[in-house]
Short mmCIF file of C-alpha atoms and ligand atoms in Angstrom, two decimals:
data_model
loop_
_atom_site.label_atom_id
_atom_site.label_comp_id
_atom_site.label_asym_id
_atom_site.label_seq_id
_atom_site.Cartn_x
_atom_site.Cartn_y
_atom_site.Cartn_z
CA UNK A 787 5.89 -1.38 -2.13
CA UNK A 788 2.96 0.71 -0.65
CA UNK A 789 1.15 -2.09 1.29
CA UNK A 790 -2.26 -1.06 3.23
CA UNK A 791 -0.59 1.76 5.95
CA UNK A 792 0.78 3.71 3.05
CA UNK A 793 -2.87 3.44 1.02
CA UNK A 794 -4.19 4.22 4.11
CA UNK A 795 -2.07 6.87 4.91
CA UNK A 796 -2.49 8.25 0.71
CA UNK A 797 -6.36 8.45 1.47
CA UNK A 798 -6.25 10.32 4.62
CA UNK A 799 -3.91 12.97 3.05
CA UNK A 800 -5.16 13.07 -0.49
CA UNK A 801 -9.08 12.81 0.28
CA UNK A 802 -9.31 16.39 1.04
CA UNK A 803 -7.36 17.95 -2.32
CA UNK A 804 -9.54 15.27 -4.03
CA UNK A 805 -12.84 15.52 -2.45
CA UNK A 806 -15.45 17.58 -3.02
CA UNK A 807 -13.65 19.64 -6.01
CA UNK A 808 -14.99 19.65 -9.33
CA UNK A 809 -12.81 18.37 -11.91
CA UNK A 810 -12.01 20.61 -15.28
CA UNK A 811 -9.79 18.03 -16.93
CA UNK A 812 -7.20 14.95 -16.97
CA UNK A 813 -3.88 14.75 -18.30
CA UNK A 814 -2.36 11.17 -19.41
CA UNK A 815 0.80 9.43 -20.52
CA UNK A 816 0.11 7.39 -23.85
CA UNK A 817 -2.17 4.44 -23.37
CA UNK A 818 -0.08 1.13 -21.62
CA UNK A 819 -1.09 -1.46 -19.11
CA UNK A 820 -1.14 0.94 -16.67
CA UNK A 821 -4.67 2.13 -17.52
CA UNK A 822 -7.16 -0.48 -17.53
CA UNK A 823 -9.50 2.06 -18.87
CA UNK A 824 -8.24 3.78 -22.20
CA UNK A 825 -6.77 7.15 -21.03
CA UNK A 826 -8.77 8.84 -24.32
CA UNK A 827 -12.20 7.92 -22.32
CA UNK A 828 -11.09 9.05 -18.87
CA UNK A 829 -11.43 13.04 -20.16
CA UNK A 830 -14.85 12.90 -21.41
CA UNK A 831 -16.08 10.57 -18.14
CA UNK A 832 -14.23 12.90 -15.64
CA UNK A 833 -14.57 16.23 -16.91
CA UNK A 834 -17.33 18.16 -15.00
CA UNK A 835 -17.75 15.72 -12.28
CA UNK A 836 -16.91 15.62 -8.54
CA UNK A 837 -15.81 12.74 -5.99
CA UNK A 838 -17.99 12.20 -2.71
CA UNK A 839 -15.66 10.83 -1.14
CA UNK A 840 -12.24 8.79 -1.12
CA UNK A 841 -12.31 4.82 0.41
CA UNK A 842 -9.66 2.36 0.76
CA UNK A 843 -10.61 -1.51 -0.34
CA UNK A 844 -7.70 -3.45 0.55
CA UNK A 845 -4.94 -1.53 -1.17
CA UNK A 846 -6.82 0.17 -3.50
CA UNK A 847 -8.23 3.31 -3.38
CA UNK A 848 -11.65 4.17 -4.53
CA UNK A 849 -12.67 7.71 -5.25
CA UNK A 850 -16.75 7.77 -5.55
CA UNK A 851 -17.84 9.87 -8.25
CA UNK A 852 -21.33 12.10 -7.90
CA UNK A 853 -22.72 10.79 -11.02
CA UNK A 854 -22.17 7.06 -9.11
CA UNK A 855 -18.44 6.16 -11.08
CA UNK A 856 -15.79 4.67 -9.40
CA UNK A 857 -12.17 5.34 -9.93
CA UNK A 858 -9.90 2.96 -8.93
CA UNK A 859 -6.49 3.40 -8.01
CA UNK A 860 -3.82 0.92 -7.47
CA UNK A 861 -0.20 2.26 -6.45
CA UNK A 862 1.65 -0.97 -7.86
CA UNK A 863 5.08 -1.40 -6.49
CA UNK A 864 6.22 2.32 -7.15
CA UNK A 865 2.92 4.61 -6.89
CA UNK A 866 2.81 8.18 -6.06
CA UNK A 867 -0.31 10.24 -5.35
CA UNK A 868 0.29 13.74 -4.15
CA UNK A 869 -0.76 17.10 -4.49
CA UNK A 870 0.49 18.91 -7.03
CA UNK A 871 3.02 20.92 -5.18
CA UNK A 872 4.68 18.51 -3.08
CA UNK A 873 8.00 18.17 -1.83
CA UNK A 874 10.22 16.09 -1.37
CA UNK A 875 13.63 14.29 -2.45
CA UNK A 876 12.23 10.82 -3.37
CA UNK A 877 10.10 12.17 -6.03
CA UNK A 878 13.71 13.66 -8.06
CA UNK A 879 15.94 11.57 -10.46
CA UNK A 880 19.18 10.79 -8.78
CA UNK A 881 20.68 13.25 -11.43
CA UNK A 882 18.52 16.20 -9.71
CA UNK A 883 19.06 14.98 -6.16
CA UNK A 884 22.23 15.30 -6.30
CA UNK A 885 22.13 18.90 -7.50
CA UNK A 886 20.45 20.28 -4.47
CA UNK A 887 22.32 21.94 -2.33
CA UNK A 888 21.50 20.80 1.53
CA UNK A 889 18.80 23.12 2.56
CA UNK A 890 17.52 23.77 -0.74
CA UNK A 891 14.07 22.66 -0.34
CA UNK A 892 13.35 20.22 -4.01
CA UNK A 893 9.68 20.80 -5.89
CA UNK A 894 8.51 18.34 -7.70
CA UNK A 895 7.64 19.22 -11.76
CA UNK A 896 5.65 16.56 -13.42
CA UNK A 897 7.86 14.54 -15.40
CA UNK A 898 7.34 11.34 -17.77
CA UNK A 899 6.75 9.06 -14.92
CA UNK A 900 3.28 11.20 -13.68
CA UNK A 901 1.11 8.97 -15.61
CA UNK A 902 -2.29 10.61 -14.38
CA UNK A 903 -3.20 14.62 -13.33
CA UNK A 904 -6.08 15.71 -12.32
CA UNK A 905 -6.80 19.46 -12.34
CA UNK A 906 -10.11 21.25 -10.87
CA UNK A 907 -11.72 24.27 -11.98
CA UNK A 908 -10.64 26.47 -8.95
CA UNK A 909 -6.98 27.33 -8.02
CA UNK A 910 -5.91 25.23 -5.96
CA UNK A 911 -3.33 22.31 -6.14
CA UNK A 912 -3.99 19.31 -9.03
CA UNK A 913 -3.60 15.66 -7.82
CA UNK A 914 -0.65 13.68 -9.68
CA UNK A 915 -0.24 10.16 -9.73
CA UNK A 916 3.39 9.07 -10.44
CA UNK A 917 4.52 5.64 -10.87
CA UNK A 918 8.49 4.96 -12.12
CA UNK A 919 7.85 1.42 -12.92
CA UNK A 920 4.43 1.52 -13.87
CA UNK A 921 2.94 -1.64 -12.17
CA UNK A 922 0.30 0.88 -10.82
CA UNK A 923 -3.36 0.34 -12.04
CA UNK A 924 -6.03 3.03 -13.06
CA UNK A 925 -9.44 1.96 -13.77
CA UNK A 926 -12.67 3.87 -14.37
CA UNK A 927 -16.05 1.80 -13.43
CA UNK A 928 -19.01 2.77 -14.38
CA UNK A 929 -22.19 3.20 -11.91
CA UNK A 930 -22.91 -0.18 -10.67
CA UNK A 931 -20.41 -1.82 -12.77
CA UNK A 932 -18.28 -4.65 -11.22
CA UNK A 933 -14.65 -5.42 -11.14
CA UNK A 934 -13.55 -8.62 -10.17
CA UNK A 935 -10.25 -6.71 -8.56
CA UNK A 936 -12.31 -5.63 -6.34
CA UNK A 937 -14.71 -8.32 -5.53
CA UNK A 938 -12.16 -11.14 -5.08
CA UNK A 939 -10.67 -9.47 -2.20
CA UNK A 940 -11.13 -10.82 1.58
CA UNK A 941 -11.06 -9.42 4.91
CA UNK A 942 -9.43 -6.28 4.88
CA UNK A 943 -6.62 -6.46 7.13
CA UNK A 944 -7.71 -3.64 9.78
CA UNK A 945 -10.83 -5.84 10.51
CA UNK A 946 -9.79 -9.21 10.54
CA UNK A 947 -10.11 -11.18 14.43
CA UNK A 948 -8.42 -14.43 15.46
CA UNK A 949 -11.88 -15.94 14.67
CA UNK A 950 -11.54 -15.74 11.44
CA UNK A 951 -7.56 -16.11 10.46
CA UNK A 952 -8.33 -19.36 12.69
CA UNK A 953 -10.91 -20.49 10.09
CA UNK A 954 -9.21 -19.44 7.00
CA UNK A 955 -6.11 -21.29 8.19
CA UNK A 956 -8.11 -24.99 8.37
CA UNK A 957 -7.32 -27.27 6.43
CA UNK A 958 -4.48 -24.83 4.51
CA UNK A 959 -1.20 -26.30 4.13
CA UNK A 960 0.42 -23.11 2.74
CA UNK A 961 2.74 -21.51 4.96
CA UNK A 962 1.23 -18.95 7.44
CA UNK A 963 3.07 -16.17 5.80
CA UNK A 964 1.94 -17.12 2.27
CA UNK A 965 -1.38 -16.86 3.16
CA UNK A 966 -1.21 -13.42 5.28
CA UNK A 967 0.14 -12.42 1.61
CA UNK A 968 -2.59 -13.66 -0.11
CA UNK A 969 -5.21 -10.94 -0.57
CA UNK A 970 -8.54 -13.12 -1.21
CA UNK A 971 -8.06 -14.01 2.14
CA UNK A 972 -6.49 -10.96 3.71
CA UNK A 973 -6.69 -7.36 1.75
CA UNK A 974 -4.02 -5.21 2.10
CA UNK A 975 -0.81 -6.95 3.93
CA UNK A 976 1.99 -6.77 2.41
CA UNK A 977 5.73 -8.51 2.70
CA UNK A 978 6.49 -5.90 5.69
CA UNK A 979 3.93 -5.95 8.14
CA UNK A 980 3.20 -9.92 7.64
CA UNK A 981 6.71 -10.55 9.03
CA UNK A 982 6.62 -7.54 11.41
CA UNK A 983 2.84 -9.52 12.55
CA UNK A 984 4.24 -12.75 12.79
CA UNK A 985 7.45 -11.38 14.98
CA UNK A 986 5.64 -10.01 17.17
CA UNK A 987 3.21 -12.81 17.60
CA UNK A 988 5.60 -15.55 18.34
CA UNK A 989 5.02 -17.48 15.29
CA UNK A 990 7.59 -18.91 12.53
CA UNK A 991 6.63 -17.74 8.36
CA UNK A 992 7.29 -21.07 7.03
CA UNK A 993 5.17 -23.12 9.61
CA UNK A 994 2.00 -24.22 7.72
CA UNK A 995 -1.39 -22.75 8.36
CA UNK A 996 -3.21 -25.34 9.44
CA UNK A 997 -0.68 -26.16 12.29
CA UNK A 998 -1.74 -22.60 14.01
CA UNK A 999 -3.41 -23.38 17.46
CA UNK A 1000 -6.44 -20.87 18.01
CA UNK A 1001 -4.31 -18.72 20.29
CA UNK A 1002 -1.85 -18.30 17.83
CA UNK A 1003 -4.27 -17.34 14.90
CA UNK A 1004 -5.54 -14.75 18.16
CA UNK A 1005 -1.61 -13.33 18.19
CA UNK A 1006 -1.37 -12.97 14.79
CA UNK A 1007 -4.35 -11.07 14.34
CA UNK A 1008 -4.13 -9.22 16.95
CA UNK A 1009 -0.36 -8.43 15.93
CA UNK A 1010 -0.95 -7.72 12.31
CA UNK A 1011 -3.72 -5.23 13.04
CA UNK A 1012 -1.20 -3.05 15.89
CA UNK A 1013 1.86 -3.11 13.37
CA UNK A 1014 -1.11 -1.52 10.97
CA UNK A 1015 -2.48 0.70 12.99
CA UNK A 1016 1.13 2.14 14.61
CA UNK A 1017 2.46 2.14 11.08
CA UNK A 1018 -0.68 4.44 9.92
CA UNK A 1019 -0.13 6.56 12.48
CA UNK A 1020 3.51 6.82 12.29
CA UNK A 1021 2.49 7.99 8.19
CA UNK A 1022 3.45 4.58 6.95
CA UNK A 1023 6.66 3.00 5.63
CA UNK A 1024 9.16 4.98 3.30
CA UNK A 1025 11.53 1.96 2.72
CA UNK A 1026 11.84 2.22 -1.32
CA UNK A 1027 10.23 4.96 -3.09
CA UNK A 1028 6.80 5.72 -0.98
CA UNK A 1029 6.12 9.20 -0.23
CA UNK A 1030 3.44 11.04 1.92
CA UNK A 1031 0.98 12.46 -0.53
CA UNK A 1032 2.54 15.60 1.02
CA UNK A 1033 6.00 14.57 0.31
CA UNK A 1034 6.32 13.38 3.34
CA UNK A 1035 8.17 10.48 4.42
CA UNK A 1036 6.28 7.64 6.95
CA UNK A 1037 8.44 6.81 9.59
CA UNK A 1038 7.99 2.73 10.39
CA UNK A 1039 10.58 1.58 8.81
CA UNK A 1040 12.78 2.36 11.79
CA UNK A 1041 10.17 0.82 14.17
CA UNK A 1042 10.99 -2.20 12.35
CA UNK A 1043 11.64 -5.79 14.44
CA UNK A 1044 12.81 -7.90 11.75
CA UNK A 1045 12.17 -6.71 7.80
CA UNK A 1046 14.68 -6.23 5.81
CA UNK A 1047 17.35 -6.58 9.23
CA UNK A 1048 18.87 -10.26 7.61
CA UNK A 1049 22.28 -10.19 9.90
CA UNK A 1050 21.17 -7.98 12.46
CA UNK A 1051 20.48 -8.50 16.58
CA UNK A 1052 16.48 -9.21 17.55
CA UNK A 1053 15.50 -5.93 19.46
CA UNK A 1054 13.99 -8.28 21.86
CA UNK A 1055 16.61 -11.43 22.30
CA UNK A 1056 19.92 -10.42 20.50
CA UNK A 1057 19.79 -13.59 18.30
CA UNK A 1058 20.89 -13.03 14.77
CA UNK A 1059 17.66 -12.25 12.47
CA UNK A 1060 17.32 -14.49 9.59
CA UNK A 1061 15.50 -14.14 6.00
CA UNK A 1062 14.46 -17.06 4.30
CA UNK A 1063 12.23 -17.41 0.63
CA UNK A 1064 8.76 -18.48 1.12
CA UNK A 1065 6.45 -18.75 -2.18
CA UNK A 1066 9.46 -16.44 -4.15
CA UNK A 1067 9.26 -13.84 -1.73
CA UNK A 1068 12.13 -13.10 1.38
CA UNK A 1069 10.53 -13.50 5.10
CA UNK A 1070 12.72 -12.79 7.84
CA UNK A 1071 12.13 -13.82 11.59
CA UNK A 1072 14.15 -14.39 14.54
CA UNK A 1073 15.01 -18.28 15.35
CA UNK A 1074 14.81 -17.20 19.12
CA UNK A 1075 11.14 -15.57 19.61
CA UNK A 1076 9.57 -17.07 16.90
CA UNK A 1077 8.51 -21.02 17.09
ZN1 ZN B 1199 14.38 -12.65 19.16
#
């Protein structure tokens, strides 16, 4: 599940195919939950109109439109955005993945599964967004329209200090890792990087909010914003079905501590990592370095 690296990472390397180039038309699957604005109104409200620029709001992205619309994306749990053009393995049915011979080098062909593409008036690459189990989001504001998406997020997760986790966690008798999860509080963490966060800070999932000492809230903060900031720059994780806007894969999941290693040694101890459910979803930590 793309979590705020891999929109990160999405908006760095799709801003510039998107930005700046004047739109000739949009091409939609039929109308589903997937587009919270009708995908007959998107044509007629995109058509002839450019975005100024390309922001990231917790894990959404946010294209800013010239005429002062917003177009909100949301990758869901499978999301693609990539330039038309893009290759790479994960984006082919298992069917034509295993057709390829080894150094055959795999384009991509819109396919049912691109729900939204974008195409410009001049020649260069469209922008796709794919999504195989559609729990991505595309929405269309209008200028100075609200959405309460957007609004009820907190802190986004690159900017949030020890200070503040230390406040939020008063009085809060949800686990720690519950509420790294929950995104009025924190935008933008995910499952990965709130275990990888609370790893390397020292600090057990299921141990309640409230009982974090100051320092501790420091750690974590601290933590969560470096296992962020590395994963951006190592392009993000490409554990299930992410992909580089390029087709590119990220390359944090093997920088991993403790995610998704149930069984395994602790890089740092040797003690056997354990996953436990917390609020229906896994967390895993080590028994040894984390109290
Ligand atoms: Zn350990």
């Amino acid at each position: 599940m793309p979590e705020l690296p891999e929109v990160e990472v999405t908006r760095e390397r799709i801003g510039p195919v998107l930005v700046g180039r004047r739109i000739a038309g949009v091409r939609t699957t039929e109308p589903s939950h997937f587009f919270l604005t009708p995908p007959d109104s998107l044509l007629p409200r995109l058509s002839g109109r450019h975005a100024t620029s390309l922001e990231r709001v917790g894990k959404y992205l946010v294209a800013m439109l010239d005429d002062g619309q917003r177009l909100v994306l949301h990758l869901g749990m499978t999301g693609q955005l990539f330039a038309e053009g893009a290759a790479s393995v994960r984006l082919l049915s298992a069917a034509a993945r295993a057709s390829l011979a080894p150094d055959e080098q795999p384009r991509f062909e819109p396919d049912v599964h691109t729900h939204l593409r974008i195409d410009f008036d001049d020649a260069g690459p469209g922008v796709l967004f794919r999504d195989v189990r559609k729990f991505g989001k595309v929405l269309l504001l209008g200028p100075g329209e609200r959405s309460e998406r957007l609004d009820r997020l907190g802190t986004d997760a690159l900017r949030i200090d020890g200070e503040r986790l230390f406040e939020a966690t008063r009085g809060r008798s949800v686990a720690i890792k519950s509420l790294l999860l929950d995104q009025s509080v924190i935008a933008g963490t995910g499952n990965i990087y709130a275990d990888e966060a609370l790893h390397l800070a020292g600090v057990r999932p299921r141990r309640a909010a409230r009982s974090l000492a100051r320092r501790e809230c420091a750690r974590v903060a601290d933590a969560l914003r470096n296992v962020l900031l590395r994963s951006i720059e190592t392009g993000g994780s490409s554990i299930s079905d992410y992909v580089g806007p390029d087709g590119r894969d990220g390359g944090y999941q093997d920088e991993r501590h403790v995610y998704a290693r149930e069984g395994e040694s602790c890089r740092r101890c040797g003690a056997t990592i354990r996953r436990v459910v917390i609020g229906q979803r896994s967390a895993h930590y080590c028994p040894r370095c984390q109290r």
